[in-house]
């Protein structure tokens, strides 16, 4: 059974960075896409970017380009999402999600990580 | 970026009703569309992939159709557990984009 377990909630100051981890178990990690999606309080879902660990080259949402870094450590079956220059608008629940065998995205989801940006 | 427009944004319905939610893409996306259900405070759950393929374990009252720019999610007979927010996602072109969501509430 595939499981994605994310790191815990974070409280950050404006202007700082946050790094959220997503550890996969129960399936092959390297060849499946790992996407990051966030959801601000009371708002909809926003796709942030994705990586295929065995390939390594991430793709990012234009809106976040320059502030987001998605990486993967295949030896640890873990993906990471780092977001810098945080503002209050980055307060959200951040999800990682894995694609399926057919290459379709967002089949398995992590539990979500709440990131609060506040002075 | 491809814009995904869902309609309606919210709707009220009763148990047993047949419900249809529409998602329109600003350009053709073939069948690279998925539907998700999210309940308050919970993780989104994929219901449909490839526009019309039912996710394993999802009740058969859920169905998806469409191709190109217009897609629908249909719930044939609403059950109490179906009241939630539904999102479409296009994954034809990066960045992948979600619709704004449809909140389905009890009448």
Short mmCIF file of C-alpha atoms in Angstrom, two decimals:
data_model
loop_
_atom_site.label_atom_id
_atom_site.label_comp_id
_atom_site.label_asym_id
_atom_site.label_seq_id
_atom_site.Cartn_x
_atom_site.Cartn_y
_atom_site.Cartn_z
CA UNK A 1 0.00 0.00 0.00
CA UNK A 2 1.51 3.30 -1.08
CA UNK A 3 1.81 5.87 1.69
CA UNK A 4 3.11 9.40 1.61
CA UNK A 5 4.01 10.89 4.98
CA UNK A 6 4.75 14.59 5.18
CA UNK A 7 6.68 16.58 7.75
CA UNK A 8 4.91 18.49 10.49
CA UNK A 9 3.32 21.90 10.68
CA UNK A 10 5.54 24.96 10.47
CA UNK A 11 5.25 28.55 11.61
CA UNK A 12 7.49 30.91 9.66
CA UNK A 13 8.32 34.62 9.65
CA UNK A 14 7.72 36.69 6.53
CA UNK A 15 10.77 36.65 4.30
CA UNK A 16 11.99 33.26 5.53
CA UNK A 17 11.91 29.86 3.82
CA UNK A 18 10.21 26.57 4.55
CA UNK A 19 11.12 23.06 3.45
CA UNK A 20 8.46 20.34 3.54
CA UNK A 21 9.33 16.68 3.11
CA UNK A 22 7.25 13.84 1.70
CA UNK A 23 8.44 10.29 2.42
CA UNK A 24 7.05 7.49 0.29
CA UNK A 25 6.64 3.88 1.29
CA UNK A 26 4.97 0.81 -0.10
CA UNK A 27 5.87 1.27 -3.73
CA UNK A 28 8.57 2.22 -6.19
CA UNK A 29 9.55 5.83 -5.62
CA UNK A 30 11.91 6.83 -8.39
CA UNK A 31 9.80 6.41 -11.50
CA UNK A 32 6.56 8.06 -10.41
CA UNK A 33 5.80 11.76 -10.52
CA UNK A 34 5.57 13.58 -7.21
CA UNK A 35 3.54 16.76 -7.37
CA UNK A 36 3.04 19.52 -4.83
CA UNK A 37 -0.35 21.16 -4.40
CA UNK A 38 -1.33 23.82 -1.88
CA UNK A 39 -4.57 25.10 -0.48
CA UNK A 40 -4.90 28.45 1.27
CA UNK A 41 -7.52 28.68 4.02
CA UNK A 42 -11.00 28.47 2.52
CA UNK A 43 -9.61 28.43 -1.01
CA UNK A 44 -9.22 25.96 -3.84
CA UNK A 45 -6.36 23.73 -4.89
CA UNK A 46 -3.27 25.19 -6.54
CA UNK A 47 -0.77 23.09 -8.46
CA UNK A 48 2.78 24.13 -7.58
CA UNK A 49 5.10 21.81 -9.44
CA UNK A 50 6.28 18.26 -9.90
CA UNK A 51 9.33 16.05 -10.14
CA UNK A 52 9.98 12.55 -11.42
CA UNK A 53 12.78 11.43 -9.09
CA UNK A 54 14.55 9.18 -11.59
CA UNK A 55 14.72 12.07 -14.04
CA UNK A 56 15.26 14.78 -11.48
CA UNK A 57 14.31 17.87 -13.47
CA UNK A 58 11.39 19.62 -11.80
CA UNK A 59 8.67 21.68 -13.44
CA UNK A 60 7.22 24.64 -11.59
CA UNK A 61 4.19 26.87 -11.78
CA UNK A 62 5.24 30.14 -13.38
CA UNK A 63 3.74 32.06 -10.47
CA UNK A 64 6.20 30.45 -8.05
CA UNK A 65 9.26 30.34 -10.32
CA UNK A 66 12.27 31.72 -8.53
CA UNK A 67 10.89 30.96 -5.08
CA UNK A 68 10.20 27.21 -5.25
CA UNK A 69 12.62 24.32 -5.33
CA UNK A 70 11.44 20.71 -5.60
CA UNK A 71 13.99 17.97 -5.10
CA UNK A 72 13.99 14.23 -4.52
CA UNK A 73 16.35 11.90 -2.68
CA UNK A 74 15.90 8.47 -4.23
CA UNK A 75 18.00 6.80 -1.52
CA UNK A 76 15.59 8.06 1.11
CA UNK A 77 12.39 7.73 -0.97
CA UNK A 78 11.70 11.33 -0.05
CA UNK A 79 10.69 14.40 -2.00
CA UNK A 80 11.11 17.96 -0.77
CA UNK A 81 9.48 21.26 -1.53
CA UNK A 82 11.23 24.43 -0.45
CA UNK A 83 9.54 27.82 -0.74
CA UNK A 84 11.45 31.02 -0.05
CA UNK A 85 10.64 34.70 0.53
CA UNK A 86 7.48 33.72 2.34
CA UNK A 87 4.58 36.13 2.75
CA UNK A 88 1.23 35.77 4.47
CA UNK A 89 -0.21 34.69 1.13
CA UNK A 90 1.84 31.50 1.38
CA UNK A 91 -0.09 30.42 4.45
CA UNK A 92 -1.68 27.19 3.30
CA UNK A 93 -1.82 23.44 3.63
CA UNK A 94 0.80 21.90 1.36
CA UNK A 95 0.19 18.44 -0.09
CA UNK A 96 2.45 16.07 -1.95
CA UNK A 97 0.82 13.55 -4.26
CA UNK A 98 2.12 10.68 -6.40
CA UNK A 99 1.05 9.67 -9.86
CA UNK A 100 -0.09 6.18 -10.79
CA UNK A 101 1.23 3.36 -12.99
CA UNK A 102 -0.35 4.86 -16.07
CA UNK A 103 1.29 8.24 -15.57
CA UNK A 104 -1.88 9.93 -14.40
CA UNK A 105 -1.19 12.41 -11.60
CA UNK A 106 -2.30 12.80 -8.00
CA UNK A 107 -3.39 9.26 -7.21
CA UNK A 108 -1.88 8.96 -3.73
CA UNK A 109 -1.75 11.95 -1.38
CA UNK A 110 0.20 12.89 1.70
CA UNK A 111 -1.68 14.05 4.77
CA UNK A 112 -0.85 17.71 4.22
CA UNK A 113 1.43 20.12 6.05
CA UNK A 114 0.11 23.40 7.40
CA UNK A 115 2.53 26.26 6.87
CA UNK A 116 1.62 29.47 8.66
CA UNK A 117 3.47 32.67 7.79
CA UNK A 118 3.11 35.25 10.49
CA UNK A 119 5.20 37.91 12.14
CA UNK B 1 -1.70 28.70 -18.81
CA UNK B 2 -4.84 26.68 -19.50
CA UNK B 3 -7.80 28.03 -17.56
CA UNK B 4 -10.27 25.53 -16.16
CA UNK B 5 -13.72 26.93 -15.50
CA UNK B 6 -16.07 24.87 -13.39
CA UNK B 7 -19.79 25.40 -13.14
CA UNK B 8 -21.64 25.84 -11.01
CA UNK B 9 -19.41 27.18 -8.22
CA UNK B 10 -21.92 25.92 -5.69
CA UNK B 11 -25.12 23.98 -5.77
CA UNK B 12 -27.75 22.58 -3.49
CA UNK B 13 -29.15 19.12 -4.05
CA UNK B 14 -31.02 16.40 -2.23
CA UNK B 15 -30.18 12.78 -1.51
CA UNK B 16 -31.17 10.74 -4.55
CA UNK B 17 -30.74 13.61 -7.02
CA UNK B 18 -28.76 13.28 -10.22
CA UNK B 19 -26.06 15.95 -10.29
CA UNK B 20 -23.82 17.15 -13.11
CA UNK B 21 -20.77 19.40 -12.74
CA UNK B 22 -19.09 20.87 -15.79
CA UNK B 23 -15.49 21.82 -16.39
CA UNK B 24 -14.43 23.79 -19.46
CA UNK B 25 -10.85 24.17 -20.60
CA UNK B 26 -9.63 27.33 -22.33
CA UNK B 27 -7.99 25.14 -24.97
CA UNK B 28 -8.17 21.50 -25.95
CA UNK B 29 -6.70 19.04 -23.46
CA UNK B 30 -7.69 15.74 -25.12
CA UNK B 31 -8.77 13.52 -22.21
CA UNK B 32 -6.09 14.64 -19.75
CA UNK B 33 -8.58 15.51 -17.06
CA UNK B 34 -9.18 14.23 -13.56
CA UNK B 35 -11.87 14.85 -10.97
CA UNK B 36 -11.29 15.07 -7.23
CA UNK B 37 -13.54 15.12 -4.21
CA UNK B 38 -12.55 16.95 -1.04
CA UNK B 39 -14.39 17.00 2.26
CA UNK B 40 -13.68 19.72 4.85
CA UNK B 41 -10.34 19.22 6.56
CA UNK B 42 -9.56 16.15 4.48
CA UNK B 43 -7.14 15.22 1.74
CA UNK B 44 -8.47 15.38 -1.84
CA UNK B 45 -9.43 12.04 -3.33
CA UNK B 46 -9.21 11.23 -7.02
CA UNK B 47 -12.51 9.96 -8.42
CA UNK B 48 -11.96 9.95 -12.17
CA UNK B 49 -8.86 9.98 -14.35
CA UNK B 50 -8.44 10.16 -18.11
CA UNK B 51 -11.76 12.02 -18.20
CA UNK B 52 -13.91 8.91 -17.85
CA UNK B 53 -11.99 6.17 -16.02
CA UNK B 54 -13.36 5.39 -12.59
CA UNK B 55 -10.77 5.22 -9.82
CA UNK B 56 -10.62 1.84 -8.13
CA UNK B 57 -12.87 1.74 -5.08
CA UNK B 58 -15.01 4.71 -6.13
CA UNK B 59 -18.75 3.95 -6.31
CA UNK B 60 -20.19 3.46 -9.78
CA UNK B 61 -22.69 6.29 -9.25
CA UNK B 62 -19.77 8.59 -10.17
CA UNK B 63 -18.99 8.93 -13.86
CA UNK B 64 -17.02 11.28 -16.06
CA UNK B 65 -17.28 12.17 -19.70
CA UNK B 66 -15.93 14.60 -22.26
CA UNK B 67 -12.94 15.32 -24.38
CA UNK B 68 -11.26 18.38 -25.80
CA UNK B 69 -12.58 21.38 -23.91
CA UNK B 70 -15.78 20.27 -22.18
CA UNK B 71 -16.06 17.70 -19.43
CA UNK B 72 -18.69 16.57 -16.97
CA UNK B 73 -18.76 14.76 -13.67
CA UNK B 74 -22.09 13.09 -12.96
CA UNK B 75 -23.32 11.60 -9.72
CA UNK B 76 -26.30 9.46 -10.65
CA UNK B 77 -27.99 9.30 -7.24
CA UNK B 78 -26.57 11.50 -4.50
CA UNK B 79 -25.71 9.88 -1.22
CA UNK B 80 -25.19 11.73 2.08
CA UNK B 81 -21.44 11.12 1.91
CA UNK B 82 -21.21 12.85 -1.49
CA UNK B 83 -21.71 16.35 -0.13
CA UNK B 84 -18.26 17.84 -0.64
CA UNK B 85 -16.28 20.11 -2.93
CA UNK B 86 -15.30 18.79 -6.35
CA UNK B 87 -12.35 19.93 -8.46
CA UNK B 88 -11.26 19.18 -11.99
CA UNK B 89 -7.59 19.15 -12.99
CA UNK B 90 -6.08 19.33 -16.45
CA UNK B 91 -2.72 17.64 -16.89
CA UNK B 92 -2.30 18.02 -20.64
CA UNK B 93 0.04 20.98 -20.38
CA UNK B 94 2.27 22.44 -17.69
CA UNK B 95 1.43 24.10 -15.46
CA UNK B 96 -1.31 21.70 -14.54
CA UNK B 97 -4.35 23.68 -13.45
CA UNK B 98 -7.36 23.06 -11.26
CA UNK B 99 -10.84 24.38 -11.66
CA UNK B 100 -12.00 26.69 -8.91
CA UNK B 101 -14.15 24.01 -7.32
CA UNK B 102 -17.85 23.19 -7.00
CA UNK B 103 -19.28 23.03 -3.51
CA UNK B 104 -22.14 20.56 -3.34
CA UNK B 105 -24.42 21.20 -0.38
CA UNK B 106 -27.52 19.59 1.02
CA UNK B 107 -30.82 21.21 0.06
#
